[in-house]
XYZ file of C-alpha atoms in Angstrom:
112
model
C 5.824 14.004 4.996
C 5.495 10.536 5.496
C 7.670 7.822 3.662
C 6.879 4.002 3.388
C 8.963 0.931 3.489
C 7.365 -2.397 2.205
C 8.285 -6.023 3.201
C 6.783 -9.694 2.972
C 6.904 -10.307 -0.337
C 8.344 -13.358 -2.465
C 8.045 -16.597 -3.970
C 4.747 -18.458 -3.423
C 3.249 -21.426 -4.985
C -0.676 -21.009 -6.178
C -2.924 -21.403 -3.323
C -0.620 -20.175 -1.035
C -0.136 -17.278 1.674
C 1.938 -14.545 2.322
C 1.913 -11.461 4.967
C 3.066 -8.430 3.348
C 3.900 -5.215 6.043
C 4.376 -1.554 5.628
C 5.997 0.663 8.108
C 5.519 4.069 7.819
C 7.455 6.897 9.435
C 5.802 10.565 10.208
C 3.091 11.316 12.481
C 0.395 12.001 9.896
C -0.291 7.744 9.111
C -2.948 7.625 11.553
C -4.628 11.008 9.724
C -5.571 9.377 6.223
C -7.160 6.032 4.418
C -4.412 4.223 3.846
C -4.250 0.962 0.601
C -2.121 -1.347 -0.380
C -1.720 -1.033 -4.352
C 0.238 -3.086 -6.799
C 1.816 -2.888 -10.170
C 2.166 -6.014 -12.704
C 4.329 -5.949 -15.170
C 3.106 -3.766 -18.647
C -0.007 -2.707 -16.252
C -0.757 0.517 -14.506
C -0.391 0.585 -10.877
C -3.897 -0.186 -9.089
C -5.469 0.138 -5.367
C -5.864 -3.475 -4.366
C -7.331 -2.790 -0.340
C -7.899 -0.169 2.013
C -8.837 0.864 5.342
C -10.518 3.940 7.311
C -13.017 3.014 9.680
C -13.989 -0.125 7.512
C -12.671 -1.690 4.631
C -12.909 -2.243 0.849
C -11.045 -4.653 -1.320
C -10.946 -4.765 -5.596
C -13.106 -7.108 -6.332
C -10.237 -9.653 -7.874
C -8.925 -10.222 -4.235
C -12.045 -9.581 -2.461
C -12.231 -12.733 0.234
C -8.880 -13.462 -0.031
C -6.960 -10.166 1.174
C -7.464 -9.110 4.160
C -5.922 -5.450 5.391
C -5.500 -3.908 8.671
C -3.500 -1.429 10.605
C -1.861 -0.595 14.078
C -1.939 2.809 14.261
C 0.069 3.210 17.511
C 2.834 1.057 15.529
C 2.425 3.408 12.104
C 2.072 -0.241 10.260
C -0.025 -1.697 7.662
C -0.698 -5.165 6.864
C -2.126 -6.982 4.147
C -2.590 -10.743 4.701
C -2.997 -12.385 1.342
C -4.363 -16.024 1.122
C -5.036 -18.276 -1.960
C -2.308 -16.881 -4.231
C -2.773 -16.868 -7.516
C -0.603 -16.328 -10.655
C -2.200 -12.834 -11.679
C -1.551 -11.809 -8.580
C 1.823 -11.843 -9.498
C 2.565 -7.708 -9.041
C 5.194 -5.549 -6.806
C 3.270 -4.303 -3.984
C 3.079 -0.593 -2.549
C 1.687 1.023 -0.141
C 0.596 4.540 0.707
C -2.596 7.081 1.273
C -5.924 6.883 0.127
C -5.228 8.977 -2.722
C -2.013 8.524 -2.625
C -0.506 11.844 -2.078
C 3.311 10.782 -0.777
C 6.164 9.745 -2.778
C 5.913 5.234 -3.081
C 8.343 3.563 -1.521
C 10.311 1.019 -3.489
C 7.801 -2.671 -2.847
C 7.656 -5.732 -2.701
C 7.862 -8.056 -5.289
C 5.092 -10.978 -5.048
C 5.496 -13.840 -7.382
C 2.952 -16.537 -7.317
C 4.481 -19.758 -9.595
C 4.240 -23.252 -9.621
């Protein structure tokens, strides 16, 4: 089993930047694709980023998000720059499908 614990998130203006990490206990992280997904409010949750070998971004973020991992550190970043409002969204992380319980986020809110 592996469980997650988000961090990083909070109040940005538009345009701006924020570093969002996820720490992740249990052996198995380095085994899987791992994402960074988010949920907006009234919306279903969706996969924003991953990473295996390479990695693939929704195309509303694409060149602006930017993932990565350490596997020897069983973390996962996502660096996120030119905020904007939609991106407004608590962010998770977890597999590639996800097959482990979420952790509880972190809230993003992009607002002037």
């Amino acid at each position: 089993q592996v469980q997650f614990v988000e961090s990083g998130g909070g109040l940005v203006q538009p345009g701006g930047s924020l570093r969002l990490s996820c720490a992740a206990s249990g052996r198995a992280f380095s085994l899987y694709a791992m994402g960074w997904y988010r949920q907006a409010p009234g919306k279903p949750r969706e996969l924003v980023a991953q990473v295996t070998s390479s990695t693939t971004y929704a195309d509303s973020v694409n060149g602006r998000f930017t993932i990565s991992r350490d596997n020897a550190k069983n973390t996962m970043y996502l660096q996120m720059n030119s905020l904007k409002p939609e991106d407004t969204a608590v962010y998770y992380c977890n597999s590639v499908p996800n097959i482990y319980s979420w952790g509880q986020g972190t809230q993003v809110t992009v607002s002037s």
